[in-house]
Coordinates of C-alpha atoms and ligand atoms in Angstrom, one line a residue:
M1 CA 33.7 -123.8 120.2
A2 CA 33.1 -125.7 116.9
V3 CA 30.0 -126.0 115.2
R4 CA 28.1 -128.2 116.3
L5 CA 24.7 -130.0 113.9
D6 CA 22.6 -129.0 116.4
D7 CA 23.8 -125.1 115.9
L8 CA 22.4 -125.1 112.0
P9 CA 19.1 -125.1 111.1
L10 CA 19.0 -128.5 109.9
R11 CA 16.0 -130.2 108.7
D12 CA 13.9 -131.5 111.5
D13 CA 13.9 -135.0 110.8
L14 CA 17.6 -135.3 109.7
R15 CA 18.7 -134.6 113.1
G16 CA 19.7 -137.1 115.3
L17 CA 20.9 -139.2 112.5
T18 CA 24.3 -140.8 111.6
P19 CA 26.1 -140.8 107.8
Y20 CA 27.2 -144.1 106.5
G21 CA 30.1 -144.9 107.8
A22 CA 31.9 -148.5 106.8
P23 CA 35.7 -147.3 108.5
Q24 CA 37.4 -146.9 105.3
A25 CA 40.9 -148.0 107.1
T26 CA 43.7 -149.0 105.5
V27 CA 44.8 -151.7 106.0
P28 CA 47.2 -154.6 104.8
V29 CA 43.5 -156.8 103.8
A30 CA 40.5 -155.2 103.6
L31 CA 36.7 -157.2 103.1
N32 CA 35.1 -155.7 104.9
V33 CA 32.8 -153.7 102.3
N34 CA 32.4 -156.3 100.1
E35 CA 34.7 -154.9 96.6
N36 CA 35.7 -157.8 94.5
T37 CA 39.1 -157.2 95.5
H38 CA 40.6 -158.2 92.4
P39 CA 42.0 -155.5 90.4
V40 CA 41.2 -155.1 87.1
P41 CA 41.8 -156.6 84.7
E42 CA 45.3 -155.5 82.6
A43 CA 43.5 -155.3 78.8
V44 CA 40.7 -153.7 80.3
A45 CA 42.1 -150.8 81.0
D46 CA 44.0 -150.3 79.1
D47 CA 40.6 -150.0 77.1
I48 CA 39.2 -147.8 80.8
L49 CA 42.8 -145.7 79.1
D50 CA 41.5 -144.7 75.3
G51 CA 37.7 -144.0 76.4
L52 CA 38.8 -141.9 79.0
A53 CA 41.4 -140.3 77.0
H54 CA 38.5 -140.5 73.9
A55 CA 36.0 -138.4 76.1
L56 CA 38.5 -135.4 77.9
R57 CA 38.7 -134.0 74.2
E58 CA 35.8 -133.1 75.0
I59 CA 35.4 -132.6 78.5
N60 CA 33.9 -128.4 78.1
R61 CA 30.9 -129.5 76.4
Y62 CA 27.9 -131.5 79.0
P63 CA 27.9 -135.3 78.1
D64 CA 24.6 -137.4 76.9
R65 CA 22.3 -136.2 79.7
E66 CA 21.0 -140.0 78.0
F67 CA 23.5 -141.6 78.3
T68 CA 22.6 -143.1 75.3
V69 CA 25.6 -145.3 74.4
L70 CA 26.3 -146.5 78.5
R71 CA 22.8 -148.1 78.2
E72 CA 22.6 -149.7 75.9
G73 CA 25.4 -152.0 77.4
F74 CA 24.1 -152.8 80.2
A75 CA 20.6 -153.0 78.3
E76 CA 22.8 -156.1 75.9
Y77 CA 24.6 -157.5 79.1
L78 CA 21.4 -157.8 81.4
G79 CA 19.8 -159.4 77.7
H80 CA 15.8 -161.1 78.7
G81 CA 15.2 -158.9 75.2
L82 CA 15.9 -155.5 77.3
T83 CA 15.5 -152.6 75.4
R84 CA 17.9 -148.8 76.6
E85 CA 14.6 -147.7 77.4
Q86 CA 13.9 -150.0 79.6
I87 CA 17.4 -149.0 81.1
W88 CA 18.0 -146.4 83.9
A89 CA 22.0 -145.6 85.1
A90 CA 23.4 -143.8 88.3
N91 CA 26.6 -142.9 90.3
G92 CA 26.2 -145.9 92.3
S93 CA 22.9 -147.7 93.1
N94 CA 23.4 -145.4 95.3
E95 CA 21.7 -142.9 93.9
V96 CA 20.4 -145.2 91.5
L97 CA 17.5 -146.2 94.9
Q98 CA 17.8 -142.5 95.4
H99 CA 15.9 -141.5 91.6
L100 CA 13.5 -144.2 92.8
L101 CA 12.7 -143.0 96.2
Q102 CA 12.4 -139.2 95.4
A103 CA 10.9 -140.1 92.6
F104 CA 7.9 -142.6 94.4
A105 CA 8.7 -142.1 99.0
G106 CA 9.2 -138.1 99.6
P107 CA 7.1 -136.9 102.6
G108 CA 3.9 -138.8 103.8
R109 CA 5.1 -141.6 102.2
T110 CA 6.5 -145.1 103.4
A111 CA 9.4 -146.8 102.2
F112 CA 9.9 -151.5 103.5
G113 CA 12.4 -154.0 104.2
F114 CA 11.8 -156.8 105.5
A115 CA 15.6 -156.3 108.0
P116 CA 18.3 -157.8 108.6
T117 CA 19.0 -156.1 105.3
Y118 CA 20.9 -153.2 103.5
S119 CA 21.5 -150.5 105.6
M120 CA 20.9 -147.8 103.4
Y121 CA 17.6 -148.7 102.8
P122 CA 16.4 -146.3 105.4
L123 CA 19.1 -143.8 105.6
L124 CA 17.7 -143.1 102.1
T125 CA 14.3 -143.1 101.8
R126 CA 14.9 -140.7 105.0
A127 CA 16.7 -138.2 103.1
T128 CA 13.6 -137.8 101.0
G129 CA 12.0 -137.1 104.3
A130 CA 9.6 -140.4 103.6
S131 CA 9.7 -143.0 106.6
Y132 CA 10.6 -146.1 106.5
V133 CA 9.5 -149.0 107.8
A134 CA 11.4 -152.8 108.9
G135 CA 9.7 -155.6 108.2
T136 CA 10.3 -159.1 109.6
R137 CA 12.0 -162.6 108.5
E138 CA 12.2 -166.2 109.6
A139 CA 14.1 -167.2 111.8
D140 CA 17.2 -168.5 109.3
F141 CA 17.0 -164.7 107.2
T142 CA 14.7 -166.1 104.8
L143 CA 11.2 -165.1 103.4
D144 CA 8.0 -167.1 103.1
A145 CA 5.6 -165.9 100.4
S146 CA 2.9 -165.6 102.4
D147 CA 3.8 -164.4 104.7
A148 CA 6.3 -161.2 103.4
A149 CA 2.4 -160.3 101.2
Q150 CA 1.0 -160.7 104.3
Q151 CA 3.6 -157.9 106.7
I152 CA 2.8 -155.7 102.7
D153 CA -0.7 -155.3 102.9
S154 CA -0.7 -154.7 106.8
A155 CA 1.7 -151.9 106.5
D156 CA 0.7 -150.5 102.8
P157 CA 4.2 -150.3 102.0
D158 CA 4.5 -147.2 98.7
V159 CA 8.0 -148.8 98.2
V160 CA 9.5 -152.0 98.7
F161 CA 13.4 -153.5 99.2
L162 CA 13.6 -156.5 98.0
C163 CA 17.2 -157.5 98.6
A164 CA 18.0 -160.7 96.5
P165 CA 20.4 -162.1 97.2
N166 CA 20.4 -160.5 101.1
N167 CA 23.5 -158.0 102.4
P168 CA 24.0 -158.6 105.2
T169 CA 22.6 -161.8 105.5
G170 CA 23.8 -163.5 101.7
T171 CA 20.5 -164.9 101.9
P172 CA 19.1 -166.1 98.3
L173 CA 15.5 -164.8 97.9
R174 CA 12.9 -167.2 96.0
L175 CA 10.5 -165.4 93.2
D176 CA 7.6 -166.4 94.3
V177 CA 8.1 -164.3 97.1
I178 CA 8.7 -161.0 95.5
E179 CA 5.4 -162.2 94.1
A180 CA 3.8 -162.5 96.2
V181 CA 5.5 -159.7 97.3
Y182 CA 4.2 -158.1 94.5
E183 CA 0.8 -159.3 93.8
A184 CA 0.2 -157.8 98.0
S185 CA 1.2 -154.6 97.4
R186 CA 0.2 -151.4 95.2
G187 CA 3.4 -149.7 95.5
M188 CA 6.1 -149.9 93.4
V189 CA 8.4 -153.4 94.0
I190 CA 12.7 -153.2 93.5
V191 CA 14.6 -156.2 93.4
D192 CA 18.1 -154.6 95.2
E193 CA 20.7 -157.6 92.9
A194 CA 23.7 -156.2 94.2
Y195 CA 25.5 -159.3 94.4
Q196 CA 23.1 -161.7 91.3
E197 CA 26.7 -163.1 89.8
F198 CA 27.7 -164.7 92.9
A199 CA 24.4 -166.1 92.6
P200 CA 24.1 -169.6 90.8
R201 CA 24.3 -169.3 87.3
D202 CA 21.3 -171.5 86.3
E203 CA 18.9 -169.6 88.9
R204 CA 16.7 -166.5 87.6
S205 CA 17.2 -163.1 87.9
A206 CA 14.2 -161.1 89.3
L207 CA 14.7 -159.6 85.2
T208 CA 12.8 -162.6 83.9
L209 CA 9.3 -161.0 86.3
L210 CA 10.2 -157.8 84.8
P211 CA 6.9 -158.4 81.2
G212 CA 3.5 -157.3 82.6
R213 CA 4.6 -155.7 85.6
E214 CA 5.2 -152.2 85.0
R215 CA 5.9 -151.4 88.7
L216 CA 8.5 -154.0 89.6
V217 CA 12.2 -152.5 89.0
V218 CA 15.3 -154.6 89.3
S219 CA 18.2 -152.4 90.1
R220 CA 22.3 -153.8 89.8
T221 CA 25.6 -152.5 89.6
M222 CA 29.0 -152.4 89.1
S223 CA 30.3 -152.6 92.1
K224 CA 30.8 -155.7 92.9
A225 CA 30.8 -158.1 91.1
F226 CA 32.8 -156.4 88.6
A227 CA 34.9 -155.0 90.3
F228 CA 33.8 -150.9 89.5
A229 CA 33.2 -150.0 92.9
G230 CA 35.8 -146.9 92.8
A231 CA 34.0 -146.1 88.9
R232 CA 30.9 -145.5 91.4
V233 CA 28.5 -147.3 88.6
G234 CA 25.0 -148.6 89.3
Y235 CA 21.9 -149.3 86.4
L236 CA 18.5 -150.8 87.2
A237 CA 16.1 -152.4 83.8
A238 CA 12.1 -151.6 84.8
D239 CA 9.1 -150.3 82.5
P240 CA 9.9 -147.1 80.7
A241 CA 7.3 -145.2 82.0
V242 CA 9.2 -145.7 85.7
I243 CA 12.0 -143.9 82.8
D244 CA 10.2 -141.3 82.5
A245 CA 9.7 -140.5 86.1
L246 CA 13.3 -140.8 86.9
R247 CA 14.3 -138.9 84.3
L248 CA 11.8 -135.8 86.8
V249 CA 13.8 -136.1 90.2
R250 CA 18.1 -137.0 87.5
L251 CA 20.3 -133.8 87.9
P252 CA 20.6 -133.0 84.8
Y253 CA 23.8 -134.4 83.0
H254 CA 24.1 -136.7 86.1
M255 CA 26.5 -139.2 85.1
S256 CA 30.1 -137.9 83.9
A257 CA 31.2 -138.0 80.0
L258 CA 34.3 -139.9 82.2
T259 CA 32.2 -142.0 84.1
Q260 CA 30.5 -143.1 81.5
A261 CA 32.8 -144.1 79.1
A262 CA 34.6 -146.0 81.8
A263 CA 31.6 -148.3 81.7
S264 CA 31.3 -148.3 78.5
A265 CA 34.1 -149.4 78.0
A266 CA 34.3 -151.7 80.7
L267 CA 31.0 -153.6 79.8
R268 CA 32.9 -153.7 76.2
H269 CA 35.2 -155.9 78.2
A270 CA 31.8 -157.8 80.9
P271 CA 33.8 -161.6 79.9
A272 CA 36.8 -160.0 81.0
M273 CA 35.5 -158.5 84.0
L274 CA 33.3 -161.2 85.1
S275 CA 36.2 -163.8 85.0
M276 CA 37.2 -163.5 88.6
V277 CA 33.6 -164.1 89.6
D278 CA 34.2 -169.0 90.5
D279 CA 37.3 -167.8 91.6
I280 CA 35.6 -165.3 94.7
V281 CA 32.6 -167.7 94.2
S282 CA 35.0 -170.7 95.3
Q283 CA 37.2 -168.8 98.3
R284 CA 33.3 -167.6 99.7
D285 CA 32.4 -171.3 100.0
R286 CA 35.8 -172.4 100.7
I287 CA 36.0 -169.5 103.4
S288 CA 32.0 -171.2 105.1
A289 CA 33.3 -175.0 105.0
T290 CA 36.2 -172.8 106.9
L291 CA 34.3 -171.4 109.5
S292 CA 32.0 -174.5 109.8
A293 CA 34.9 -176.6 110.7
L294 CA 35.7 -174.1 113.1
G295 CA 33.2 -174.5 114.7
Y296 CA 31.0 -170.5 113.4
E297 CA 27.9 -171.3 112.1
P298 CA 28.2 -170.0 108.7
H299 CA 24.9 -168.6 107.0
V300 CA 24.1 -169.8 102.9
S301 CA 25.0 -167.1 101.2
W302 CA 24.8 -166.5 97.3
T303 CA 26.6 -163.5 97.7
N304 CA 30.9 -162.5 97.4
F305 CA 30.5 -162.4 101.5
V306 CA 29.3 -165.3 105.3
C307 CA 28.0 -163.3 107.6
F308 CA 28.4 -166.0 110.3
G309 CA 26.7 -167.2 113.4
G310 CA 28.1 -168.9 116.9
V311 CA 31.1 -165.9 117.7
D312 CA 30.7 -165.5 121.6
D313 CA 31.9 -161.7 121.1
P314 CA 31.6 -159.7 118.1
A315 CA 33.5 -156.8 119.1
A316 CA 36.2 -158.9 120.8
T317 CA 36.8 -161.3 117.4
W318 CA 36.7 -157.8 115.0
Q319 CA 39.7 -156.5 116.7
G320 CA 42.1 -159.5 116.9
L321 CA 41.4 -159.7 112.7
Y322 CA 42.3 -155.5 112.6
D323 CA 44.6 -155.5 115.5
R324 CA 46.8 -159.1 113.2
G325 CA 45.6 -156.4 109.9
I326 CA 42.7 -157.7 108.9
L327 CA 39.6 -155.9 108.3
I328 CA 36.0 -157.3 108.5
R329 CA 32.5 -156.2 109.7
D330 CA 30.5 -156.4 112.7
V331 CA 26.7 -155.8 111.0
G332 CA 25.5 -155.3 113.8
L333 CA 23.6 -159.0 114.6
P334 CA 24.2 -160.9 117.4
H335 CA 27.1 -162.5 118.4
S336 CA 28.1 -162.7 114.4
L337 CA 30.6 -160.5 111.9
R338 CA 30.2 -159.9 108.0
V339 CA 33.8 -161.1 106.3
T340 CA 34.0 -160.2 102.2
A341 CA 34.9 -163.6 100.1
G342 CA 38.9 -162.0 99.0
T343 CA 41.7 -163.3 96.7
E344 CA 43.0 -167.0 97.7
S345 CA 45.5 -165.2 100.0
E346 CA 43.4 -162.6 101.5
S347 CA 40.4 -165.3 102.2
T348 CA 43.3 -167.5 104.0
A349 CA 45.1 -164.6 105.7
F350 CA 41.4 -163.9 107.7
L351 CA 40.3 -168.1 108.3
D352 CA 44.7 -168.4 110.1
A353 CA 43.9 -165.0 111.8
L354 CA 40.4 -166.5 112.7
A355 CA 41.9 -170.3 113.7
S356 CA 44.8 -168.0 115.7
L357 CA 42.2 -166.2 118.5
R358 CA 40.3 -169.3 117.8
A359 CA 42.5 -171.3 119.5
Ligands
PLP401 C1 27.3 -152.9 97.2 C2 25.2 -152.9 97.3 C3 24.5 -151.7 96.6 C4 25.7 -150.8 95.9 O1 25.8 -150.0 96.4 P1 27.0 -149.3 94.9 O2 26.5 -146.7 95.6 O3 26.1 -149.5 93.6 O4 28.3 -148.6 95.0 C5 23.7 -152.1 96.4 N1 23.0 -152.4 97.7 C6 23.6 -153.2 98.1 C7 22.3 -154.4 99.4 C8 25.1 -153.6 98.1 O5 25.2 -154.9 99.2

């Protein structure tokens, strides 16, 4: 008989948990995990290959443990006067968040997020042995500064997650909310800016709040705007003391030489890598407008996806789209679904299929 999890001497606090499991089905139009569906430009791919070839010649050696060149690249890309001492990176921002939780959460401690938000926060938290507390949002998924501060005050968490803009709803987060939450907390405040590049250009990033706030962390990823999800590269900016804390928990040489080389090459081509962002934003806005015209209720989005309400039977609609070769996401919100903005033809395929289901 097959061995079951219950047969193993598994940690008690992991019993009954379910792993992250967005479907990875092979379909013509996959718009379910907010990837950038545009391929890496040919010229950039060539440069990345050169970087990989170079790194391969020294692959017998351990990589630069401090991934210095890559951190310099991120500091330059982020701007705001940041230096490499304020930068950390890991294999996806999920690992960056894991490092933060390993250093600042763990057994007996608490992490907090305002639900609905990124589904990985509770999973990552519990895997470090900490407990997770879910706060609440306004009906339109925004956060009010004084209400958010009050929730933090009563929960008194060691780590706060602020997803800005928020996944799965797309909701922007005002900087005054971040300031209020920071003031109300004694713990680390992590602003997850995974989708920041899709926000309006003139909007300020939480990076502008870093000076004088040593418990504030701003995390980013190359998985979304940079079209680099398969490479697994995430990073953060914070006080150099925070970086010292993360060195205590990372595995030695956690960034492979190949990852460092590929990410550094991609960063040198940041403008080309990000050239699809404007197109994705215009597809996102077209999707929202068309959803409204079809009678759905799209939520305001500053991301590369649209969360929409007004779906009578989300499971049936999801299945109907899937049967037409289009994969989107049922994020578990009542009468709602979430779709990633793809290329123009992918977005059209989604909208046409949805309209045909509605007919
Ligand atoms: C996609 C996403 C990430 C990125 O994860 P990676 O591990 O960098 O691929 C982080 N936070 C949120 C909210 C996301 O939606």
